[in-house]
């Protein structure tokens, strides 16, 4: 069975660092052209954090550019989201997602963009 399992996150003070792991089970990340990282701040819509492609190129949202980094460990079938210089506005539930859906199926929400999602992990940043 294909699953995406997430771990990490937690709480940190502003300026600190946290890491979230996205672990593939029943597939490998290289099976797909790209994967996505998203977050949903409390009371807000889901927003895209980054897209990580099979060639390991990454497209980051302006809000996290220069602070967040994605890396892949093929031996562990894991992709990491390293978050540095955290800000209180980074507080959100973070998700990773794989198996992109065709663009014609997108209806304007994050959840339309991929078929398989991790369970989400909370990141809280204190000022």
PDB file of N, CA and C in Angstrom, residues 64-127:
ATOM      1  N   UNK A  64       9.327  31.675   2.191  1.00  0.00           N
ATOM      2  CA  UNK A  64      10.277  30.782   2.863  1.00  0.00           C
ATOM      3  C   UNK A  64      11.628  30.737   2.166  1.00  0.00           C
ATOM      4  N   UNK A  65      11.735  31.396   1.034  1.00  0.00           N
ATOM      5  CA  UNK A  65      12.966  31.346   0.249  1.00  0.00           C
ATOM      6  C   UNK A  65      14.134  31.858   1.081  1.00  0.00           C
ATOM      7  N   UNK A  66      15.235  31.109   1.043  1.00  0.00           N
ATOM      8  CA  UNK A  66      16.420  31.487   1.799  1.00  0.00           C
ATOM      9  C   UNK A  66      16.417  30.982   3.229  1.00  0.00           C
ATOM     10  N   UNK A  67      15.276  30.477   3.688  1.00  0.00           N
ATOM     11  CA  UNK A  67      15.189  29.968   5.070  1.00  0.00           C
ATOM     12  C   UNK A  67      14.899  28.472   5.110  1.00  0.00           C
ATOM     13  N   UNK A  68      14.133  27.988   4.177  1.00  0.00           N
ATOM     14  CA  UNK A  68      13.755  26.568   4.136  1.00  0.00           C
ATOM     15  C   UNK A  68      14.554  25.875   3.029  1.00  0.00           C
ATOM     16  N   UNK A  69      14.931  24.628   3.302  1.00  0.00           N
ATOM     17  CA  UNK A  69      15.681  23.836   2.335  1.00  0.00           C
ATOM     18  C   UNK A  69      15.131  22.421   2.293  1.00  0.00           C
ATOM     19  N   UNK A  70      14.978  21.895   1.097  1.00  0.00           N
ATOM     20  CA  UNK A  70      14.518  20.522   0.922  1.00  0.00           C
ATOM     21  C   UNK A  70      15.691  19.668   0.470  1.00  0.00           C
ATOM     22  N   UNK A  71      15.791  18.483   1.051  1.00  0.00           N
ATOM     23  CA  UNK A  71      16.823  17.542   0.639  1.00  0.00           C
ATOM     24  C   UNK A  71      16.235  16.133   0.631  1.00  0.00           C
ATOM     25  N   UNK A  72      16.949  15.233  -0.045  1.00  0.00           N
ATOM     26  CA  UNK A  72      16.446  13.864  -0.197  1.00  0.00           C
ATOM     27  C   UNK A  72      17.520  12.875   0.210  1.00  0.00           C
ATOM     28  N   UNK A  73      17.097  11.852   0.920  1.00  0.00           N
ATOM     29  CA  UNK A  73      17.978  10.737   1.268  1.00  0.00           C
ATOM     30  C   UNK A  73      17.384   9.492   0.626  1.00  0.00           C
ATOM     31  N   UNK A  74      17.931   9.082  -0.500  1.00  0.00           N
ATOM     32  CA  UNK A  74      17.362   7.949  -1.234  1.00  0.00           C
ATOM     33  C   UNK A  74      17.462   6.645  -0.446  1.00  0.00           C
ATOM     34  N   UNK A  75      18.543   6.495   0.308  1.00  0.00           N
ATOM     35  CA  UNK A  75      18.725   5.262   1.079  1.00  0.00           C
ATOM     36  C   UNK A  75      17.606   5.080   2.111  1.00  0.00           C
ATOM     37  N   UNK A  76      17.089   6.195   2.616  1.00  0.00           N
ATOM     38  CA  UNK A  76      16.025   6.138   3.625  1.00  0.00           C
ATOM     39  C   UNK A  76      14.658   6.398   3.003  1.00  0.00           C
ATOM     40  N   UNK A  77      14.623   6.623   1.698  1.00  0.00           N
ATOM     41  CA  UNK A  77      13.366   6.939   1.010  1.00  0.00           C
ATOM     42  C   UNK A  77      12.635   8.082   1.706  1.00  0.00           C
ATOM     43  N   UNK A  78      13.412   9.103   2.031  1.00  0.00           N
ATOM     44  CA  UNK A  78      12.896  10.218   2.825  1.00  0.00           C
ATOM     45  C   UNK A  78      13.279  11.539   2.186  1.00  0.00           C
ATOM     46  N   UNK A  79      12.360  12.484   2.244  1.00  0.00           N
ATOM     47  CA  UNK A  79      12.627  13.863   1.855  1.00  0.00           C
ATOM     48  C   UNK A  79      12.446  14.726   3.098  1.00  0.00           C
ATOM     49  N   UNK A  80      13.360  15.663   3.280  1.00  0.00           N
ATOM     50  CA  UNK A  80      13.365  16.504   4.474  1.00  0.00           C
ATOM     51  C   UNK A  80      13.041  17.952   4.115  1.00  0.00           C
ATOM     52  N   UNK A  81      12.326  18.602   5.002  1.00  0.00           N
ATOM     53  CA  UNK A  81      12.121  20.041   4.929  1.00  0.00           C
ATOM     54  C   UNK A  81      12.834  20.643   6.142  1.00  0.00           C
ATOM     55  N   UNK A  82      13.978  21.261   5.884  1.00  0.00           N
ATOM     56  CA  UNK A  82      14.741  21.916   6.949  1.00  0.00           C
ATOM     57  C   UNK A  82      14.298  23.371   7.017  1.00  0.00           C
ATOM     58  N   UNK A  83      13.856  23.787   8.184  1.00  0.00           N
ATOM     59  CA  UNK A  83      13.329  25.138   8.366  1.00  0.00           C
ATOM     60  C   UNK A  83      14.217  25.905   9.336  1.00  0.00           C
ATOM     61  N   UNK A  84      14.866  26.926   8.848  1.00  0.00           N
ATOM     62  CA  UNK A  84      15.753  27.763   9.654  1.00  0.00           C
ATOM     63  C   UNK A  84      15.184  29.172   9.755  1.00  0.00           C
ATOM     64  N   UNK A  85      15.738  29.933  10.680  1.00  0.00           N
ATOM     65  CA  UNK A  85      15.313  31.322  10.883  1.00  0.00           C
ATOM     66  C   UNK A  85      13.788  31.407  10.962  1.00  0.00           C
ATOM     67  N   UNK A  86      13.218  30.540  11.761  1.00  0.00           N
ATOM     68  CA  UNK A  86      11.763  30.444  11.846  1.00  0.00           C
ATOM     69  C   UNK A  86      11.144  31.737  12.364  1.00  0.00           C
ATOM     70  N   UNK A  87       9.944  31.995  11.875  1.00  0.00           N
ATOM     71  CA  UNK A  87       9.175  33.169  12.283  1.00  0.00           C
ATOM     72  C   UNK A  87       7.829  32.694  12.834  1.00  0.00           C
ATOM     73  N   UNK A  88       7.209  33.495  13.682  1.00  0.00           N
ATOM     74  CA  UNK A  88       5.885  33.093  14.194  1.00  0.00           C
ATOM     75  C   UNK A  88       4.887  32.816  13.071  1.00  0.00           C
ATOM     76  N   UNK A  89       5.009  33.512  11.962  1.00  0.00           N
ATOM     77  CA  UNK A  89       4.065  33.287  10.863  1.00  0.00           C
ATOM     78  C   UNK A  89       4.305  31.965  10.133  1.00  0.00           C
ATOM     79  N   UNK A  90       5.359  31.245  10.497  1.00  0.00           N
ATOM     80  CA  UNK A  90       5.554  29.897   9.964  1.00  0.00           C
ATOM     81  C   UNK A  90       4.710  28.864  10.699  1.00  0.00           C
ATOM     82  N   UNK A  91       4.074  29.275  11.779  1.00  0.00           N
ATOM     83  CA  UNK A  91       3.227  28.353  12.537  1.00  0.00           C
ATOM     84  C   UNK A  91       2.112  27.818  11.654  1.00  0.00           C
ATOM     85  N   UNK A  92       2.022  26.492  11.572  1.00  0.00           N
ATOM     86  CA  UNK A  92       1.048  25.855  10.684  1.00  0.00           C
ATOM     87  C   UNK A  92       1.142  24.343  10.846  1.00  0.00           C
ATOM     88  N   UNK A  93       0.179  23.658  10.281  1.00  0.00           N
ATOM     89  CA  UNK A  93       0.316  22.217  10.065  1.00  0.00           C
ATOM     90  C   UNK A  93       0.961  22.049   8.695  1.00  0.00           C
ATOM     91  N   UNK A  94       2.037  21.297   8.657  1.00  0.00           N
ATOM     92  CA  UNK A  94       2.790  21.098   7.430  1.00  0.00           C
ATOM     93  C   UNK A  94       2.466  19.725   6.844  1.00  0.00           C
ATOM     94  N   UNK A  95       2.391  19.693   5.515  1.00  0.00           N
ATOM     95  CA  UNK A  95       2.079  18.470   4.798  1.00  0.00           C
ATOM     96  C   UNK A  95       3.072  18.268   3.657  1.00  0.00           C
ATOM     97  N   UNK A  96       3.354  17.005   3.367  1.00  0.00           N
ATOM     98  CA  UNK A  96       4.005  16.682   2.117  1.00  0.00           C
ATOM     99  C   UNK A  96       3.015  15.852   1.279  1.00  0.00           C
ATOM    100  N   UNK A  97       3.201  15.905  -0.014  1.00  0.00           N
ATOM    101  CA  UNK A  97       2.255  15.242  -0.908  1.00  0.00           C
ATOM    102  C   UNK A  97       2.984  14.723  -2.136  1.00  0.00           C
ATOM    103  N   UNK A  98       2.524  13.601  -2.660  1.00  0.00           N
ATOM    104  CA  UNK A  98       3.146  12.991  -3.839  1.00  0.00           C
ATOM    105  C   UNK A  98       2.069  12.571  -4.836  1.00  0.00           C
ATOM    106  N   UNK A  99       2.525  12.087  -5.976  1.00  0.00           N
ATOM    107  CA  UNK A  99       1.624  11.619  -7.033  1.00  0.00           C
ATOM    108  C   UNK A  99       0.771  12.779  -7.551  1.00  0.00           C
ATOM    109  N   UNK A 100       1.394  13.686  -8.305  1.00  0.00           N
ATOM    110  CA  UNK A 100       0.674  14.875  -8.762  1.00  0.00           C
ATOM    111  C   UNK A 100      -0.514  14.526  -9.653  1.00  0.00           C
ATOM    112  N   UNK A 101      -1.564  15.299  -9.495  1.00  0.00           N
ATOM    113  CA  UNK A 101      -2.768  15.133 -10.312  1.00  0.00           C
ATOM    114  C   UNK A 101      -2.649  16.004 -11.563  1.00  0.00           C
ATOM    115  N   UNK A 102      -3.278  15.626 -12.636  1.00  0.00           N
ATOM    116  CA  UNK A 102      -3.268  16.469 -13.848  1.00  0.00           C
ATOM    117  C   UNK A 102      -3.811  17.862 -13.545  1.00  0.00           C
ATOM    118  N   UNK A 103      -3.222  18.865 -14.161  1.00  0.00           N
ATOM    119  CA  UNK A 103      -3.597  20.259 -13.882  1.00  0.00           C
ATOM    120  C   UNK A 103      -5.075  20.524 -14.179  1.00  0.00           C
ATOM    121  N   UNK A 104      -5.629  19.791 -15.145  1.00  0.00           N
ATOM    122  CA  UNK A 104      -7.038  20.045 -15.463  1.00  0.00           C
ATOM    123  C   UNK A 104      -7.964  19.623 -14.342  1.00  0.00           C
ATOM    124  N   UNK A 105      -7.451  18.870 -13.350  1.00  0.00           N
ATOM    125  CA  UNK A 105      -8.245  18.452 -12.214  1.00  0.00           C
ATOM    126  C   UNK A 105      -8.152  19.448 -11.056  1.00  0.00           C
ATOM    127  N   UNK A 106      -7.276  20.426 -11.174  1.00  0.00           N
ATOM    128  CA  UNK A 106      -7.104  21.368 -10.073  1.00  0.00           C
ATOM    129  C   UNK A 106      -8.300  22.310 -10.012  1.00  0.00           C
ATOM    130  N   UNK A 107      -8.779  22.541  -8.805  1.00  0.00           N
ATOM    131  CA  UNK A 107      -9.946  23.406  -8.606  1.00  0.00           C
ATOM    132  C   UNK A 107      -9.632  24.576  -7.706  1.00  0.00           C
ATOM    133  N   UNK A 108      -8.362  24.905  -7.532  1.00  0.00           N
ATOM    134  CA  UNK A 108      -7.974  26.093  -6.792  1.00  0.00           C
ATOM    135  C   UNK A 108      -7.596  25.851  -5.346  1.00  0.00           C
ATOM    136  N   UNK A 109      -7.640  24.606  -4.897  1.00  0.00           N
ATOM    137  CA  UNK A 109      -7.234  24.299  -3.521  1.00  0.00           C
ATOM    138  C   UNK A 109      -6.001  23.398  -3.552  1.00  0.00           C
ATOM    139  N   UNK A 110      -5.195  23.526  -2.497  1.00  0.00           N
ATOM    140  CA  UNK A 110      -3.989  22.701  -2.391  1.00  0.00           C
ATOM    141  C   UNK A 110      -4.305  21.223  -2.587  1.00  0.00           C
ATOM    142  N   UNK A 111      -5.370  20.792  -1.957  1.00  0.00           N
ATOM    143  CA  UNK A 111      -5.681  19.364  -1.892  1.00  0.00           C
ATOM    144  C   UNK A 111      -5.978  18.779  -3.268  1.00  0.00           C
ATOM    145  N   UNK A 112      -6.200  19.640  -4.258  1.00  0.00           N
ATOM    146  CA  UNK A 112      -6.478  19.165  -5.615  1.00  0.00           C
ATOM    147  C   UNK A 112      -5.217  18.754  -6.351  1.00  0.00           C
ATOM    148  N   UNK A 113      -4.050  19.173  -5.828  1.00  0.00           N
ATOM    149  CA  UNK A 113      -2.847  19.097  -6.646  1.00  0.00           C
ATOM    150  C   UNK A 113      -2.132  17.746  -6.585  1.00  0.00           C
ATOM    151  N   UNK A 114      -2.343  16.988  -5.531  1.00  0.00           N
ATOM    152  CA  UNK A 114      -1.684  15.678  -5.394  1.00  0.00           C
ATOM    153  C   UNK A 114      -2.696  14.657  -4.897  1.00  0.00           C
ATOM    154  N   UNK A 115      -2.393  13.391  -5.211  1.00  0.00           N
ATOM    155  CA  UNK A 115      -3.310  12.319  -4.814  1.00  0.00           C
ATOM    156  C   UNK A 115      -3.052  11.767  -3.416  1.00  0.00           C
ATOM    157  N   UNK A 116      -1.792  11.815  -3.009  1.00  0.00           N
ATOM    158  CA  UNK A 116      -1.423  11.145  -1.760  1.00  0.00           C
ATOM    159  C   UNK A 116      -0.752  12.138  -0.822  1.00  0.00           C
ATOM    160  N   UNK A 117      -1.285  12.228   0.390  1.00  0.00           N
ATOM    161  CA  UNK A 117      -0.832  13.224   1.358  1.00  0.00           C
ATOM    162  C   UNK A 117      -0.351  12.569   2.637  1.00  0.00           C
ATOM    163  N   UNK A 118       0.680  13.178   3.249  1.00  0.00           N
ATOM    164  CA  UNK A 118       1.055  12.787   4.587  1.00  0.00           C
ATOM    165  C   UNK A 118      -0.008  13.222   5.582  1.00  0.00           C
ATOM    166  N   UNK A 119       0.128  12.742   6.812  1.00  0.00           N
ATOM    167  CA  UNK A 119      -0.903  13.003   7.813  1.00  0.00           C
ATOM    168  C   UNK A 119      -0.828  14.413   8.389  1.00  0.00           C
ATOM    169  N   UNK A 120       0.256  15.111   8.107  1.00  0.00           N
ATOM    170  CA  UNK A 120       0.439  16.462   8.621  1.00  0.00           C
ATOM    171  C   UNK A 120       1.178  16.449   9.942  1.00  0.00           C
ATOM    172  N   UNK A 121       1.946  17.501  10.170  1.00  0.00           N
ATOM    173  CA  UNK A 121       2.660  17.640  11.436  1.00  0.00           C
ATOM    174  C   UNK A 121       2.663  19.107  11.846  1.00  0.00           C
ATOM    175  N   UNK A 122       2.474  19.349  13.121  1.00  0.00           N
ATOM    176  CA  UNK A 122       2.348  20.711  13.623  1.00  0.00           C
ATOM    177  C   UNK A 122       3.723  21.347  13.817  1.00  0.00           C
ATOM    178  N   UNK A 123       3.832  22.575  13.365  1.00  0.00           N
ATOM    179  CA  UNK A 123       5.003  23.409  13.633  1.00  0.00           C
ATOM    180  C   UNK A 123       4.501  24.681  14.306  1.00  0.00           C
ATOM    181  N   UNK A 124       5.042  24.956  15.484  1.00  0.00           N
ATOM    182  CA  UNK A 124       4.649  26.144  16.232  1.00  0.00           C
ATOM    183  C   UNK A 124       5.897  26.952  16.540  1.00  0.00           C
ATOM    184  N   UNK A 125       5.849  28.228  16.199  1.00  0.00           N
ATOM    185  CA  UNK A 125       6.990  29.119  16.422  1.00  0.00           C
ATOM    186  C   UNK A 125       6.560  30.220  17.380  1.00  0.00           C
ATOM    187  N   UNK A 126       7.262  30.327  18.494  1.00  0.00           N
ATOM    188  CA  UNK A 126       6.962  31.320  19.520  1.00  0.00           C
ATOM    189  C   UNK A 126       7.831  32.550  19.326  1.00  0.00           C
ATOM    190  N   UNK A 127       7.237  33.706  19.547  1.00  0.00           N
ATOM    191  CA  UNK A 127       8.012  34.953  19.431  1.00  0.00           C
ATOM    192  C   UNK A 127       8.753  35.239  20.715  1.00  0.00           C
TER     193      UNK A 127
END
